[in-house]
Amino acid sequence: MFAGSTSAAPVRTLTHLCALVLLAAAGLGSELRVRVRLTDGLVTEEVLEADSERDSISLEFKQGDGTLITFVADFKQDVKIFRALILGELERGQNQYQALCFISRLNRNEIIPSESMARLRQKNPQAIRLAEERRGLEQLTMSVAVNLSRAWQLSSHIHNMCSEAREAIYTREADVKHWLDKGVDGAMFEALPQTTEAPSFQACHGAKDLWQPCLCTYSLRLEWYPCLLKYCRSRDTTGKGSTYKCGIKSCSKGYYFTYYVPQKQLCLWDEET
């Protein structure tokens, strides 16, 4: 489905199957807009941007309910950040919108490098993209709160991404242990009450009192993103073979976050229906 060319040697290309290509030319913009179909059937536009100097990639799109989802992969720090700007229920006493931030370690095989993303272009911008691989749901228990004023030690992107969340920035205990081993200041982390410590906590969707603490869940899905590079083989005029980057593989992946909130009012989307 994907192909491209970065070699001057004569190669075979299946141009009729090309949808996205990797370009080697310098000076091109790093923004890519891709139309994708969400799980609810609605079509939205994803905006993907690569910053080769900061070695990062961002992906942003709006869900059918108006929630703005932003994802950033910081390759320099091996950190990934999810932000959700959720429209509030004004009639129930909420603000105009509620911000959530989830921070975790980035694995190198999750998404293509920023320099490859910066060269990615599509031949048919109006096409609706479907991911080639639907990866399994990842469930994350976010048991630690992160102090925004100190979070620059994890990633320079966190302050801009999560400034509106401030009191709702979460990470995992396993990630905290990893960062502490690397010398990060532990003062930026605060352990949240856990189910094992307070077994009376119940899931927010079952809580009746809007002001009681509970365990909230939030799920999101990155419906389309370039997860792997594809390599093709070619032969020069002498018959010598070589490989070159010729495209990308696209993936879709869901994330399910569980975390403590001091009151159900902060988790109104997680209700029994």
GROMACS .gro file of C-alpha atoms in nm:
model
  273
    1MET     CA    1   0.000   0.000   0.000
    2PHE     CA    2   0.292   0.234   0.066
    3ALA     CA    3   0.598   0.295  -0.143
    4GLY     CA    4   0.850   0.560  -0.239
    5SER     CA    5   1.204   0.609  -0.365
    6THR     CA    6   1.521   0.742  -0.208
    7SER     CA    7   1.776   0.584  -0.439
    8ALA     CA    8   1.906   0.698  -0.777
    9ALA     CA    9   1.955   0.337  -0.888
   10PRO     CA   10   1.685   0.189  -1.111
   11VAL     CA   11   1.429   0.010  -0.896
   12ARG     CA   12   1.087  -0.140  -0.941
   13THR     CA   13   0.806   0.060  -0.779
   14LEU     CA   14   0.439  -0.023  -0.749
   15THR     CA   15   0.321   0.332  -0.800
   16HIS     CA   16  -0.041   0.233  -0.841
   17LEU     CA   17  -0.043   0.113  -0.480
   18CYS     CA   18   0.124   0.422  -0.336
   19ALA     CA   19  -0.071   0.627  -0.083
   20LEU     CA   20   0.205   0.775   0.131
   21VAL     CA   21   0.565   0.829   0.030
   22LEU     CA   22   0.890   0.916   0.200
   23LEU     CA   23   1.060   1.211   0.032
   24ALA     CA   24   1.431   1.283   0.065
   25ALA     CA   25   1.412   1.647  -0.045
   26ALA     CA   26   1.498   1.904   0.217
   27GLY     CA   27   1.304   2.216   0.302
   28LEU     CA   28   0.958   2.062   0.290
   29GLY     CA   29   0.706   2.126   0.566
   30SER     CA   30   0.672   1.872   0.844
   31GLU     CA   31   0.293   1.879   0.881
   32LEU     CA   32   0.077   1.598   0.749
   33ARG     CA   33  -0.303   1.602   0.755
   34VAL     CA   34  -0.470   1.263   0.730
   35ARG     CA   35  -0.840   1.181   0.717
   36VAL     CA   36  -0.932   0.883   0.936
   37ARG     CA   37  -1.250   0.708   1.042
   38LEU     CA   38  -1.309   0.689   1.418
   39THR     CA   39  -1.456   0.390   1.602
   40ASP     CA   40  -1.798   0.560   1.607
   41GLY     CA   41  -1.792   0.584   1.227
   42LEU     CA   42  -1.727   0.958   1.207
   43VAL     CA   43  -1.446   1.090   0.989
   44THR     CA   44  -1.196   1.330   1.145
   45GLU     CA   45  -0.870   1.492   1.041
   46GLU     CA   46  -0.548   1.402   1.219
   47VAL     CA   47  -0.267   1.655   1.216
   48LEU     CA   48   0.077   1.496   1.246
   49GLU     CA   49   0.385   1.712   1.290
   50ALA     CA   50   0.752   1.622   1.318
   51ASP     CA   51   1.024   1.835   1.474
   52SER     CA   52   1.361   1.691   1.371
   53GLU     CA   53   1.557   1.939   1.583
   54ARG     CA   54   1.371   1.850   1.903
   55ASP     CA   55   1.339   1.488   1.786
   56SER     CA   56   0.967   1.467   1.851
   57ILE     CA   57   0.637   1.388   1.680
   58SER     CA   58   0.291   1.520   1.766
   59LEU     CA   59  -0.050   1.390   1.662
   60GLU     CA   60  -0.376   1.575   1.723
   61PHE     CA   61  -0.741   1.516   1.632
   62LYS     CA   62  -1.092   1.594   1.754
   63GLN     CA   63  -1.330   1.318   1.857
   64GLY     CA   64  -1.698   1.309   1.769
   65ASP     CA   65  -1.796   1.445   2.112
   66GLY     CA   66  -1.569   1.748   2.067
   67THR     CA   67  -1.282   1.618   2.284
   68LEU     CA   68  -0.941   1.725   2.152
   69ILE     CA   69  -0.679   1.450   2.179
   70THR     CA   70  -0.308   1.532   2.153
   71PHE     CA   71  -0.022   1.283   2.158
   72VAL     CA   72   0.348   1.370   2.169
   73ALA     CA   73   0.641   1.130   2.133
   74ASP     CA   74   0.964   1.278   2.272
   75PHE     CA   75   1.245   1.061   2.138
   76LYS     CA   76   1.519   1.256   2.315
   77GLN     CA   77   1.375   1.167   2.655
   78ASP     CA   78   1.192   0.845   2.560
   79VAL     CA   79   0.868   0.991   2.693
   80LYS     CA   80   0.516   0.990   2.550
   81ILE     CA   81   0.242   1.231   2.655
   82PHE     CA   82  -0.132   1.206   2.605
   83ARG     CA   83  -0.357   1.505   2.660
   84ALA     CA   84  -0.736   1.513   2.647
   85LEU     CA   85  -0.932   1.840   2.649
   86ILE     CA   86  -1.284   1.725   2.736
   87LEU     CA   87  -1.584   1.952   2.701
   88GLY     CA   88  -1.736   2.014   3.045
   89GLU     CA   89  -2.099   1.973   3.146
   90LEU     CA   90  -2.181   2.331   3.246
   91GLU     CA   91  -2.528   2.238   3.370
   92ARG     CA   92  -2.362   2.005   3.623
   93GLY     CA   93  -2.122   2.265   3.759
   94GLN     CA   94  -1.816   2.178   3.550
   95ASN     CA   95  -1.584   2.422   3.377
   96GLN     CA   96  -1.603   2.480   3.002
   97TYR     CA   97  -1.355   2.200   2.951
   98GLN     CA   98  -1.148   1.960   3.159
   99ALA     CA   99  -0.786   1.873   3.082
  100LEU     CA  100  -0.615   1.540   3.151
  101CYS     CA  101  -0.250   1.448   3.093
  102PHE     CA  102  -0.101   1.099   3.102
  103ILE     CA  103   0.277   1.053   3.084
  104SER     CA  104   0.463   0.729   3.023
  105ARG     CA  105   0.784   0.585   2.883
  106LEU     CA  106   0.814   0.567   2.506
  107ASN     CA  107   0.930   0.244   2.349
  108ARG     CA  108   1.141   0.284   2.037
  109ASN     CA  109   0.923   0.053   1.827
  110GLU     CA  110   0.599   0.243   1.892
  111ILE     CA  111   0.620   0.503   1.615
  112ILE     CA  112   0.856   0.591   1.329
  113PRO     CA  113   1.152   0.829   1.390
  114SER     CA  114   1.092   1.203   1.365
  115GLU     CA  115   1.323   1.244   1.063
  116SER     CA  116   1.118   0.985   0.870
  117MET     CA  117   0.792   1.145   0.977
  118ALA     CA  118   0.916   1.481   0.852
  119ARG     CA  119   0.955   1.335   0.501
  120LEU     CA  120   0.620   1.160   0.488
  121ARG     CA  121   0.373   1.286   0.226
  122GLN     CA  122   0.046   1.150   0.087
  123LYS     CA  123  -0.059   1.143  -0.276
  124ASN     CA  124  -0.434   1.158  -0.213
  125PRO     CA  125  -0.517   1.388   0.082
  126GLN     CA  126  -0.891   1.323   0.044
  127ALA     CA  127  -0.861   0.949   0.100
  128ILE     CA  128  -0.987   0.807   0.431
  129ARG     CA  129  -0.705   0.607   0.587
  130LEU     CA  130  -0.748   0.274   0.761
  131ALA     CA  131  -0.466   0.138   0.976
  132GLU     CA  132  -0.298  -0.176   0.845
  133GLU     CA  133  -0.254  -0.318   1.196
  134ARG     CA  134  -0.491  -0.284   1.490
  135ARG     CA  135  -0.275  -0.324   1.797
  136GLY     CA  136  -0.408  -0.451   2.128
  137LEU     CA  137  -0.557  -0.231   2.399
  138GLU     CA  138  -0.299  -0.113   2.653
  139GLN     CA  139  -0.428  -0.078   3.009
  140LEU     CA  140  -0.237   0.163   3.231
  141THR     CA  141  -0.286   0.220   3.603
  142MET     CA  142  -0.178   0.579   3.661
  143SER     CA  143  -0.107   0.572   4.035
  144VAL     CA  144   0.123   0.877   4.065
  145ALA     CA  145   0.055   1.250   4.023
  146VAL     CA  146   0.320   1.466   3.851
  147ASN     CA  147   0.409   1.820   3.962
  148LEU     CA  148   0.391   2.042   3.654
  149SER     CA  149   0.654   2.291   3.776
  150ARG     CA  150   0.917   2.016   3.798
  151ALA     CA  151   0.808   1.802   3.503
  152TRP     CA  152   1.055   1.967   3.261
  153GLN     CA  153   1.305   1.710   3.386
  154LEU     CA  154   1.102   1.439   3.213
  155SER     CA  155   1.032   1.629   2.890
  156SER     CA  156   1.040   1.990   2.775
  157HIS     CA  157   0.702   1.929   2.606
  158ILE     CA  158   0.511   1.866   2.929
  159HIS     CA  159   0.475   2.228   3.039
  160ASN     CA  160   0.306   2.342   2.718
  161MET     CA  161   0.106   2.024   2.680
  162CYS     CA  162  -0.018   1.990   3.035
  163SER     CA  163  -0.033   2.343   3.177
  164GLU     CA  164  -0.414   2.339   3.159
  165ALA     CA  165  -0.431   2.002   3.334
  166ARG     CA  166  -0.200   2.102   3.622
  167GLU     CA  167  -0.385   1.905   3.893
  168ALA     CA  168  -0.459   1.613   3.662
  169ILE     CA  169  -0.119   1.495   3.536
  170TYR     CA  170  -0.062   1.125   3.594
  171THR     CA  171   0.199   0.855   3.540
  172ARG     CA  172   0.269   0.494   3.640
  173GLU     CA  173   0.466   0.369   3.939
  174ALA     CA  174   0.689   0.156   3.714
  175ASP     CA  175   0.780   0.461   3.506
  176VAL     CA  176   0.859   0.661   3.820
  177LYS     CA  177   1.101   0.392   3.936
  178HIS     CA  178   1.273   0.402   3.597
  179TRP     CA  179   1.308   0.781   3.604
  180LEU     CA  180   1.433   0.782   3.963
  181ASP     CA  181   1.702   0.533   3.864
  182LYS     CA  182   1.809   0.784   3.597
  183GLY     CA  183   1.850   1.057   3.859
  184VAL     CA  184   1.525   1.252   3.818
  185ASP     CA  185   1.414   1.452   4.123
  186GLY     CA  186   1.160   1.245   4.313
  187ALA     CA  187   0.996   1.560   4.452
  188MET     CA  188   0.793   1.596   4.133
  189PHE     CA  189   0.598   1.277   4.208
  190GLU     CA  190   0.318   1.217   4.458
  191ALA     CA  191   0.171   0.872   4.510
  192LEU     CA  192  -0.208   0.868   4.485
  193PRO     CA  193  -0.434   0.660   4.712
  194GLN     CA  194  -0.444   0.305   4.584
  195THR     CA  195  -0.720   0.049   4.578
  196THR     CA  196  -0.513  -0.182   4.798
  197GLU     CA  197  -0.468   0.092   5.059
  198ALA     CA  198  -0.830   0.204   5.051
  199PRO     CA  199  -1.045  -0.090   4.944
  200SER     CA  200  -1.357   0.120   5.002
  201PHE     CA  201  -1.283   0.314   4.682
  202GLN     CA  202  -1.517   0.214   4.406
  203ALA     CA  203  -1.523   0.278   4.038
  204CYS     CA  204  -1.660   0.621   3.955
  205HIS     CA  205  -1.923   0.480   3.723
  206GLY     CA  206  -2.083   0.310   4.025
  207ALA     CA  207  -2.049   0.599   4.270
  208LYS     CA  208  -2.370   0.788   4.356
  209ASP     CA  209  -2.225   1.087   4.543
  210LEU     CA  210  -2.064   1.344   4.312
  211TRP     CA  211  -1.826   1.452   4.589
  212GLN     CA  212  -1.688   1.113   4.694
  213PRO     CA  213  -1.344   0.989   4.584
  214CYS     CA  214  -1.339   0.708   4.331
  215LEU     CA  215  -1.136   0.535   4.061
  216CYS     CA  216  -1.188   0.700   3.724
  217THR     CA  217  -1.124   0.547   3.384
  218TYR     CA  218  -1.056   0.722   3.056
  219SER     CA  219  -0.999   0.558   2.720
  220LEU     CA  220  -0.880   0.690   2.386
  221ARG     CA  221  -0.759   0.548   2.058
  222LEU     CA  222  -0.498   0.670   1.814
  223GLU     CA  223  -0.686   0.558   1.505
  224TRP     CA  224  -0.401   0.597   1.256
  225TYR     CA  225  -0.030   0.661   1.298
  226PRO     CA  226   0.292   0.550   1.122
  227CYS     CA  227   0.429   0.277   1.348
  228LEU     CA  228   0.701   0.110   1.139
  229LEU     CA  229   0.921   0.181   0.840
  230LYS     CA  230   0.904  -0.045   0.536
  231TYR     CA  231   1.214  -0.145   0.346
  232CYS     CA  232   1.235  -0.251  -0.018
  233ARG     CA  233   1.514  -0.422  -0.211
  234SER     CA  234   1.671  -0.301  -0.534
  235ARG     CA  235   1.954  -0.400  -0.766
  236ASP     CA  236   2.189  -0.170  -0.952
  237THR     CA  237   2.316  -0.221  -1.308
  238THR     CA  238   2.584  -0.462  -1.183
  239GLY     CA  239   2.327  -0.675  -1.007
  240LYS     CA  240   2.434  -0.576  -0.657
  241GLY     CA  241   2.140  -0.573  -0.414
  242SER     CA  242   2.060  -0.314  -0.149
  243THR     CA  243   1.771  -0.206   0.073
  244TYR     CA  244   1.611   0.136   0.110
  245LYS     CA  245   1.325   0.295   0.304
  246CYS     CA  246   1.021   0.284   0.081
  247GLY     CA  247   0.721   0.362   0.297
  248ILE     CA  248   0.551   0.306   0.631
  249LYS     CA  249   0.320   0.066   0.807
  250SER     CA  250   0.023   0.227   0.980
  251CYS     CA  251  -0.121   0.116   1.313
  252SER     CA  252  -0.418   0.184   1.539
  253LYS     CA  253  -0.390   0.148   1.916
  254GLY     CA  254  -0.618   0.201   2.215
  255TYR     CA  255  -0.525   0.311   2.567
  256TYR     CA  256  -0.729   0.260   2.886
  257PHE     CA  257  -0.622   0.470   3.185
  258THR     CA  258  -0.730   0.411   3.545
  259TYR     CA  259  -0.655   0.673   3.812
  260TYR     CA  260  -0.778   0.814   4.143
  261VAL     CA  261  -0.989   1.130   4.163
  262PRO     CA  262  -1.087   1.305   4.488
  263GLN     CA  263  -1.446   1.347   4.367
  264LYS     CA  264  -1.668   1.189   4.103
  265GLN     CA  265  -1.744   1.539   3.972
  266LEU     CA  266  -1.407   1.514   3.793
  267CYS     CA  267  -1.510   1.198   3.611
  268LEU     CA  268  -1.864   1.250   3.485
  269TRP     CA  269  -1.804   1.068   3.155
  270ASP     CA  270  -1.746   0.744   3.349
  271GLU     CA  271  -2.105   0.672   3.445
  272GLU     CA  272  -2.334   0.374   3.421
  273THR     CA  273  -2.574   0.396   3.130
   0.00000   0.00000   0.00000
